Amino acid sequence: MHQPPRKLACATIGPSFRPATADHDQTASLQRPQAVHDCVGSQRNVPVTGVRPTPAVSADQRPLKLGILYNAHSGRHNKRWAQPDLGADVPAVAAKSDEEIRAGLVVLAEQDVQLLAVAGGDGTVQSVLSHVMLGGIFARRPLLALVPTGSTNMTANDVGNVSVKRDGWQRLQAWAHRPTDIDRRVVERDVLRIDPGGAAPAFCGMFFGAGAIYNAVEHTQRHLHHYGLRGDVGPGVAFGRFVKAVAIGDRRLLSPVDVALCDDMSEPFDEASILLLASTLKTLVLGLRPFWGEEDAPLAWTAITEGAQGFLRRIPSVCRGRRRRWMTPNHGYRSHNTRHLELRFDGGYIVDGEFFTARVADGPVVLSSAGKAGFVNL
């Protein structure tokens, strides 16, 4: 029986949607992934959960049942303004681990919550998305209102959020009672689905990274996590470490990953890459937009191969996603949009800041869309 991919770091996510934990310092020799043949034709069948999609909301929408799930242990949680207390009509559940989050969502679903407020960071949001999109907990997926109280809040900063720091929770409660400006307030966005291979179940997120981005984030968390870096400070340090590694040729962070990649919109390739990113977000941390694909598809990906020409001086253009004539496969730069992406490699990867391990022996890591979620902006 194949072993599930191993989760490596500090998150408290349990086994319901995430692979099991493992030792990060595994040093087994890496096999070069076998070439990918007919990968689109070998797509896995995505199971149907029977959950109806997020409902379209009309201008004369009736009041929405509001429910709140909050992580009191998130990096920016403040009891003075982030602790919800809106009375018995608005159920609020505290949850930290993946098991607690799932149990809390079951409670809220039983109370027919239609507007789900999630107060936490990227890790909390990722767990909620996994259960909401794949868990079959809600008969109809609720609208989501993200309240950014985590150490990092990349998803909430991109898809939109609800601030309770100044006005408290009453503004969201008032909007739930009379939801107006629906077209302007609700943004729909595809949610990233990750099928990790082997016996591990699928889970969700919004951002995937491997290669140097994995190494830089892992290095920052291992050496600086105890300083409690919040906001853009941690990602800024990781990005600075990445740029330094490129400048001095630090192989500890720039060790290439032998990856065989195939999607349904471009030519497959099998090359050593120093950076591999994929996301359904438009803007990442620090305002980065490292995608320049032109295909009409929800999942953007970028790969920088080992020996990419002039990478150090071209980092600003790559980070802004501005297409230049030198951004070609011949120069080591690829970026496309797709609906289905298969990756075969041995090594670590991150999803929304959480650490995992892939193995060629377990089959490809498959990225696709789990469907659209509706996010409320106030």
Coordinates of C-alpha atoms in Angstrom, one line a residue:
M1 CA 0.0 0.0 0.0
H2 CA 1.3 3.4 -0.9
Q3 CA 2.1 5.7 2.0
P4 CA 0.5 9.2 2.0
P5 CA 2.7 12.2 1.3
R6 CA 4.3 13.5 4.5
K7 CA 3.4 16.7 6.1
L8 CA 6.4 18.4 7.6
A9 CA 5.9 21.4 9.7
C10 CA 4.0 23.2 12.4
A11 CA 0.4 23.2 11.3
T12 CA -2.2 21.4 13.5
I13 CA -4.2 20.1 10.6
G14 CA -5.3 16.5 11.1
P15 CA -5.8 13.6 8.8
S16 CA -9.2 14.3 7.5
F17 CA -7.9 16.3 4.5
R18 CA -4.1 16.4 5.0
P19 CA -1.4 13.9 4.6
A20 CA 0.3 12.5 7.7
T21 CA 3.3 14.1 9.4
A22 CA 6.8 13.1 8.8
D23 CA 10.4 13.8 9.4
H24 CA 11.6 16.7 7.3
D25 CA 15.3 15.6 7.2
Q26 CA 14.8 12.6 5.0
T27 CA 17.9 12.2 2.9
A28 CA 17.0 9.3 0.6
S29 CA 18.4 9.6 -2.9
L30 CA 16.0 11.2 -5.3
Q31 CA 14.9 9.5 -8.5
R32 CA 14.4 11.5 -11.6
P33 CA 10.6 11.5 -12.5
Q34 CA 9.7 9.4 -15.4
A35 CA 8.5 11.2 -18.5
V36 CA 4.9 12.0 -18.6
H37 CA 2.9 10.4 -21.4
D38 CA -0.7 11.3 -22.2
C39 CA -1.2 12.9 -18.8
V40 CA -4.4 14.7 -19.8
G41 CA -5.9 11.4 -20.9
S42 CA -5.0 9.9 -17.6
Q43 CA -6.8 12.4 -15.4
R44 CA -8.3 11.1 -12.3
N45 CA -12.1 11.2 -12.0
V46 CA -12.9 13.9 -9.5
P47 CA -15.5 12.6 -7.1
V48 CA -18.8 14.3 -6.9
T49 CA -19.7 15.3 -3.4
G50 CA -23.3 16.1 -4.1
V51 CA -22.9 19.6 -2.6
R52 CA -24.7 22.3 -4.5
P53 CA -22.5 25.3 -5.4
T54 CA -22.6 28.6 -3.7
P55 CA -26.0 30.1 -4.5
A56 CA -26.3 33.1 -6.7
V57 CA -27.6 36.0 -4.7
S58 CA -30.2 38.3 -6.2
A59 CA -30.6 42.0 -5.4
D60 CA -33.7 41.3 -3.3
Q61 CA -32.0 38.5 -1.3
R62 CA -33.7 37.6 2.0
P63 CA -31.6 37.7 5.2
L64 CA -28.7 35.2 5.3
K65 CA -28.1 33.1 8.4
L66 CA -24.7 34.2 9.8
G67 CA -22.4 31.8 11.6
I68 CA -18.8 32.4 12.7
L69 CA -15.8 30.1 13.1
Y70 CA -12.8 31.7 14.7
N71 CA -9.3 30.6 15.6
A72 CA -8.4 32.2 18.9
H73 CA -4.8 31.1 18.6
S74 CA -4.2 32.8 15.2
G75 CA -1.3 35.3 15.1
R76 CA -3.4 38.5 15.1
H77 CA -6.4 37.4 17.1
N78 CA -7.4 40.1 19.7
K79 CA -10.1 39.3 22.2
R80 CA -11.2 43.0 22.3
W81 CA -12.3 42.9 18.7
A82 CA -11.9 39.5 17.2
Q83 CA -13.9 37.6 19.8
P84 CA -17.4 37.4 18.3
D85 CA -20.4 38.0 20.7
L86 CA -23.5 38.7 18.6
G87 CA -26.0 36.8 20.7
A88 CA -27.8 33.5 20.4
D89 CA -29.0 34.2 16.9
V90 CA -25.4 34.2 15.5
P91 CA -23.7 30.9 16.4
A92 CA -19.9 31.2 16.9
V93 CA -17.5 28.3 17.2
A94 CA -13.9 28.4 18.4
A95 CA -11.6 26.0 16.6
K96 CA -7.9 25.5 16.1
S97 CA -7.1 22.0 14.8
D98 CA -8.5 20.4 11.6
E99 CA -10.6 18.1 13.7
E100 CA -12.1 21.0 15.7
I101 CA -12.7 23.0 12.5
R102 CA -14.6 20.1 10.9
A103 CA -16.6 19.6 14.0
G104 CA -17.4 23.3 14.2
L105 CA -18.5 23.4 10.6
V106 CA -20.9 20.5 11.2
V107 CA -22.4 22.5 14.1
L108 CA -22.9 25.5 11.9
A109 CA -24.2 23.5 9.0
E110 CA -26.8 21.9 11.3
Q111 CA -28.0 25.5 12.0
D112 CA -28.4 26.2 8.3
V113 CA -25.7 28.8 8.1
Q114 CA -25.6 30.5 4.7
L115 CA -22.9 33.1 5.4
L116 CA -19.8 31.7 7.1
A117 CA -17.4 34.1 8.7
V118 CA -13.9 32.7 9.1
A119 CA -11.6 34.5 11.5
G120 CA -8.0 33.2 11.2
G121 CA -5.0 33.1 8.9
D122 CA -4.2 31.2 5.7
G123 CA -3.9 27.8 7.6
T124 CA -7.4 28.2 9.1
V125 CA -8.9 29.3 5.7
Q126 CA -7.3 26.3 4.0
S127 CA -8.8 23.8 6.4
V128 CA -12.2 25.5 6.1
L129 CA -12.0 25.4 2.3
S130 CA -11.1 21.7 2.3
H131 CA -14.1 20.8 4.4
V132 CA -16.6 23.2 2.7
M133 CA -15.6 22.3 -0.9
L134 CA -14.9 18.5 -0.5
G135 CA -16.4 17.4 2.8
G136 CA -20.1 17.3 2.0
I137 CA -20.9 19.1 5.3
F138 CA -23.2 21.8 3.9
A139 CA -26.2 20.9 1.7
R140 CA -25.4 24.2 -0.2
R141 CA -22.0 25.8 0.1
P142 CA -22.2 29.0 2.2
L143 CA -20.8 32.4 1.2
L144 CA -17.5 33.0 3.0
A145 CA -16.5 36.2 4.8
L146 CA -12.8 36.1 5.7
V147 CA -11.7 38.0 8.7
P148 CA -7.9 38.3 8.5
T149 CA -6.6 37.6 12.0
G150 CA -3.7 35.3 11.1
S151 CA 0.1 35.8 11.0
T152 CA -0.3 35.7 7.2
N153 CA -3.5 36.4 5.3
M154 CA -2.6 36.0 1.7
T155 CA -5.9 34.5 0.6
A156 CA -8.0 37.1 2.5
N157 CA -6.0 40.0 1.1
D158 CA -6.5 38.8 -2.5
V159 CA -10.1 37.6 -2.6
G160 CA -11.4 40.3 -0.2
N161 CA -12.2 40.3 3.5
V162 CA -14.3 41.8 6.3
S163 CA -12.5 44.0 8.8
V164 CA -13.9 43.9 12.3
K165 CA -11.0 45.7 14.0
R166 CA -12.6 49.2 13.9
D167 CA -16.4 48.5 13.6
G168 CA -16.7 45.2 15.3
W169 CA -18.9 42.3 14.0
Q170 CA -22.1 44.4 13.8
R171 CA -21.4 45.6 10.2
L172 CA -21.2 42.0 9.0
Q173 CA -24.3 41.1 11.0
A174 CA -26.2 44.1 9.5
W175 CA -25.2 43.1 6.0
A176 CA -26.3 39.5 6.6
H177 CA -29.7 40.8 7.7
R178 CA -30.0 42.9 4.6
P179 CA -27.4 41.9 1.9
T180 CA -27.1 44.7 -0.6
D181 CA -24.8 45.5 -3.4
I182 CA -24.4 41.8 -4.1
D183 CA -22.6 42.2 -7.4
R184 CA -20.0 44.5 -5.8
R185 CA -19.7 42.7 -2.5
V186 CA -19.4 39.1 -3.5
V187 CA -16.4 37.8 -5.5
E188 CA -16.3 34.3 -6.9
R189 CA -12.9 32.6 -7.1
D190 CA -11.8 29.1 -8.1
V191 CA -10.5 27.1 -5.1
L192 CA -7.3 25.0 -5.7
R193 CA -7.8 21.2 -5.3
I194 CA -4.7 19.1 -4.5
D195 CA -4.7 15.4 -5.1
P196 CA -1.4 14.4 -3.4
G197 CA -1.1 10.9 -4.8
G198 CA -0.9 7.6 -3.0
A199 CA -3.7 6.8 -0.5
A200 CA -3.9 10.4 0.8
P201 CA -7.2 12.2 0.3
A202 CA -7.6 15.4 -1.6
F203 CA -7.5 18.8 0.1
C204 CA -7.8 22.4 -0.9
G205 CA -5.9 25.6 -0.8
M206 CA -5.2 28.6 -2.9
F207 CA -1.4 28.5 -3.5
F208 CA 1.1 25.8 -4.3
G209 CA 4.9 26.2 -4.3
A210 CA 7.9 23.9 -4.8
G211 CA 11.7 24.3 -5.2
A212 CA 13.3 27.5 -3.9
I213 CA 10.1 28.9 -2.5
Y214 CA 9.7 25.8 -0.4
N215 CA 13.3 26.0 0.8
A216 CA 13.1 29.7 1.6
V217 CA 9.9 29.5 3.6
E218 CA 11.1 26.4 5.4
H219 CA 14.4 28.1 6.3
T220 CA 12.6 31.2 7.5
Q221 CA 10.1 29.3 9.7
R222 CA 12.9 27.0 11.1
H223 CA 15.2 29.9 12.1
L224 CA 12.9 32.8 12.7
H225 CA 9.4 31.4 13.6
H226 CA 10.1 31.9 17.3
Y227 CA 10.3 35.7 16.7
G228 CA 6.6 35.7 15.9
L229 CA 6.9 37.4 12.5
R230 CA 3.5 38.6 11.3
G231 CA 2.0 40.2 8.2
D232 CA 4.4 40.7 5.4
V233 CA 7.5 40.5 7.6
G234 CA 7.9 36.7 7.4
P235 CA 7.2 36.5 3.6
G236 CA 9.5 39.5 3.2
V237 CA 12.4 37.8 5.0
A238 CA 11.8 34.6 3.0
F239 CA 11.8 36.5 -0.3
G240 CA 14.9 38.4 0.7
R241 CA 16.6 35.1 1.5
F242 CA 15.5 33.8 -1.9
V243 CA 17.0 36.8 -3.7
K244 CA 20.2 36.4 -1.8
A245 CA 20.5 32.8 -2.7
V246 CA 20.1 33.6 -6.4
A247 CA 22.8 36.3 -6.1
I248 CA 25.4 34.1 -4.4
G249 CA 24.3 30.8 -5.9
D250 CA 23.4 29.2 -2.6
R251 CA 22.6 25.6 -3.5
R252 CA 21.0 25.0 -0.2
L253 CA 18.0 27.1 -1.3
L254 CA 18.4 26.8 -5.0
S255 CA 18.8 23.0 -5.3
P256 CA 16.8 22.1 -8.4
V257 CA 13.8 19.8 -8.3
D258 CA 13.6 17.2 -11.1
V259 CA 10.0 17.6 -12.1
A260 CA 7.9 16.1 -14.9
L261 CA 5.0 18.5 -15.6
C262 CA 2.0 18.2 -17.8
D263 CA -1.1 20.2 -18.2
D264 CA -4.0 20.4 -20.6
M265 CA -3.1 23.7 -22.2
S266 CA 0.6 23.5 -23.1
E267 CA 3.5 21.2 -24.0
P268 CA 4.7 18.8 -21.2
F269 CA 8.3 19.1 -20.0
D270 CA 10.6 17.2 -17.8
E271 CA 13.4 19.4 -16.5
A272 CA 15.2 20.4 -13.3
S273 CA 13.5 23.5 -12.0
I274 CA 14.5 25.9 -9.2
L275 CA 11.1 27.4 -8.8
L276 CA 7.6 26.1 -9.4
L277 CA 4.4 28.1 -8.4
A278 CA 0.7 27.5 -9.0
S279 CA -2.3 29.4 -7.7
T280 CA -5.9 30.5 -8.3
L281 CA -5.1 33.8 -6.6
K282 CA -4.4 37.0 -8.6
T283 CA -1.9 38.5 -6.1
L284 CA 0.3 36.7 -3.7
V285 CA 2.1 38.0 -0.6
L286 CA 4.1 41.3 -1.0
G287 CA 1.9 42.1 -4.0
L288 CA 3.7 39.5 -6.2
R289 CA 2.0 38.5 -9.4
P290 CA 4.5 36.0 -10.9
F291 CA 2.2 34.7 -13.7
W292 CA 1.9 35.8 -17.3
G293 CA 0.0 33.0 -19.0
E294 CA -2.7 34.0 -21.5
E295 CA -4.9 30.9 -21.6
D296 CA -8.5 31.2 -20.4
A297 CA -8.3 28.8 -17.4
P298 CA -8.4 29.3 -13.6
L299 CA -5.1 27.8 -12.5
A300 CA -2.0 29.8 -13.2
W301 CA 1.5 28.2 -13.0
T302 CA 5.0 29.4 -13.5
A303 CA 8.2 27.3 -13.7
I304 CA 11.8 28.6 -13.8
T305 CA 14.3 26.0 -14.8
E306 CA 17.8 25.5 -13.6
G307 CA 20.2 27.8 -15.5
A308 CA 17.4 30.3 -16.6
Q309 CA 19.2 33.1 -18.4
G310 CA 19.8 36.3 -16.4
F311 CA 17.4 35.2 -13.6
L312 CA 18.8 37.6 -10.9
R313 CA 18.3 40.8 -12.9
R314 CA 15.0 39.5 -14.3
I315 CA 13.4 38.7 -10.9
P316 CA 11.5 42.1 -10.8
S317 CA 9.8 41.3 -14.1
V318 CA 9.0 37.8 -13.1
C319 CA 7.5 39.0 -9.8
R320 CA 5.3 41.5 -11.6
G321 CA 4.2 38.9 -14.2
R322 CA 4.9 41.3 -17.1
R323 CA 5.5 39.3 -20.2
R324 CA 8.8 40.1 -21.9
R325 CA 10.2 38.7 -25.2
W326 CA 12.9 36.8 -23.2
M327 CA 10.2 34.9 -21.2
T328 CA 10.4 31.8 -23.3
P329 CA 11.1 28.1 -22.6
N330 CA 14.4 28.4 -24.4
H331 CA 15.5 30.9 -21.8
G332 CA 14.2 28.8 -18.9
Y333 CA 10.9 30.7 -18.2
R334 CA 7.4 29.1 -18.5
S335 CA 4.0 30.4 -17.4
H336 CA 0.6 29.2 -18.4
N337 CA -3.0 29.0 -17.2
T338 CA -4.6 25.6 -17.1
R339 CA -7.5 23.5 -15.7
H340 CA -5.5 20.4 -14.8
L341 CA -1.8 20.2 -13.8
E342 CA 0.1 17.0 -13.1
L343 CA 3.5 17.0 -11.3
R344 CA 5.8 14.1 -10.7
F345 CA 8.7 14.8 -8.4
D346 CA 10.5 13.8 -5.2
G347 CA 10.6 16.6 -2.7
G348 CA 8.8 19.1 -0.5
Y349 CA 6.0 21.5 -1.4
I350 CA 3.9 24.1 0.4
V351 CA 0.2 24.8 0.2
D352 CA -0.8 28.0 1.8
G353 CA 2.2 27.9 4.1
E354 CA 1.8 24.2 5.2
F355 CA 4.5 21.7 4.3
F356 CA 4.1 18.4 2.4
T357 CA 6.3 15.9 0.7
A358 CA 5.7 14.3 -2.8
R359 CA 7.1 11.0 -4.1
V360 CA 7.2 9.8 -7.6
A361 CA 6.3 6.3 -6.4
D362 CA 3.0 7.6 -5.1
G363 CA 2.0 9.0 -8.5
P364 CA 1.5 12.6 -9.6
V365 CA 0.5 15.5 -7.5
V366 CA -2.6 16.7 -9.4
L367 CA -3.8 20.3 -9.2
S368 CA -7.2 21.3 -10.4
S369 CA -10.2 23.4 -9.5
A370 CA -12.5 22.2 -6.7
G371 CA -15.1 24.7 -7.9
K372 CA -15.9 28.3 -7.1
A373 CA -16.4 29.8 -3.7
G374 CA -18.1 33.2 -3.1
F375 CA -16.2 35.6 -0.8
V376 CA -17.9 38.7 0.8
N377 CA -16.1 42.0 0.8
L378 CA -17.1 44.7 3.3

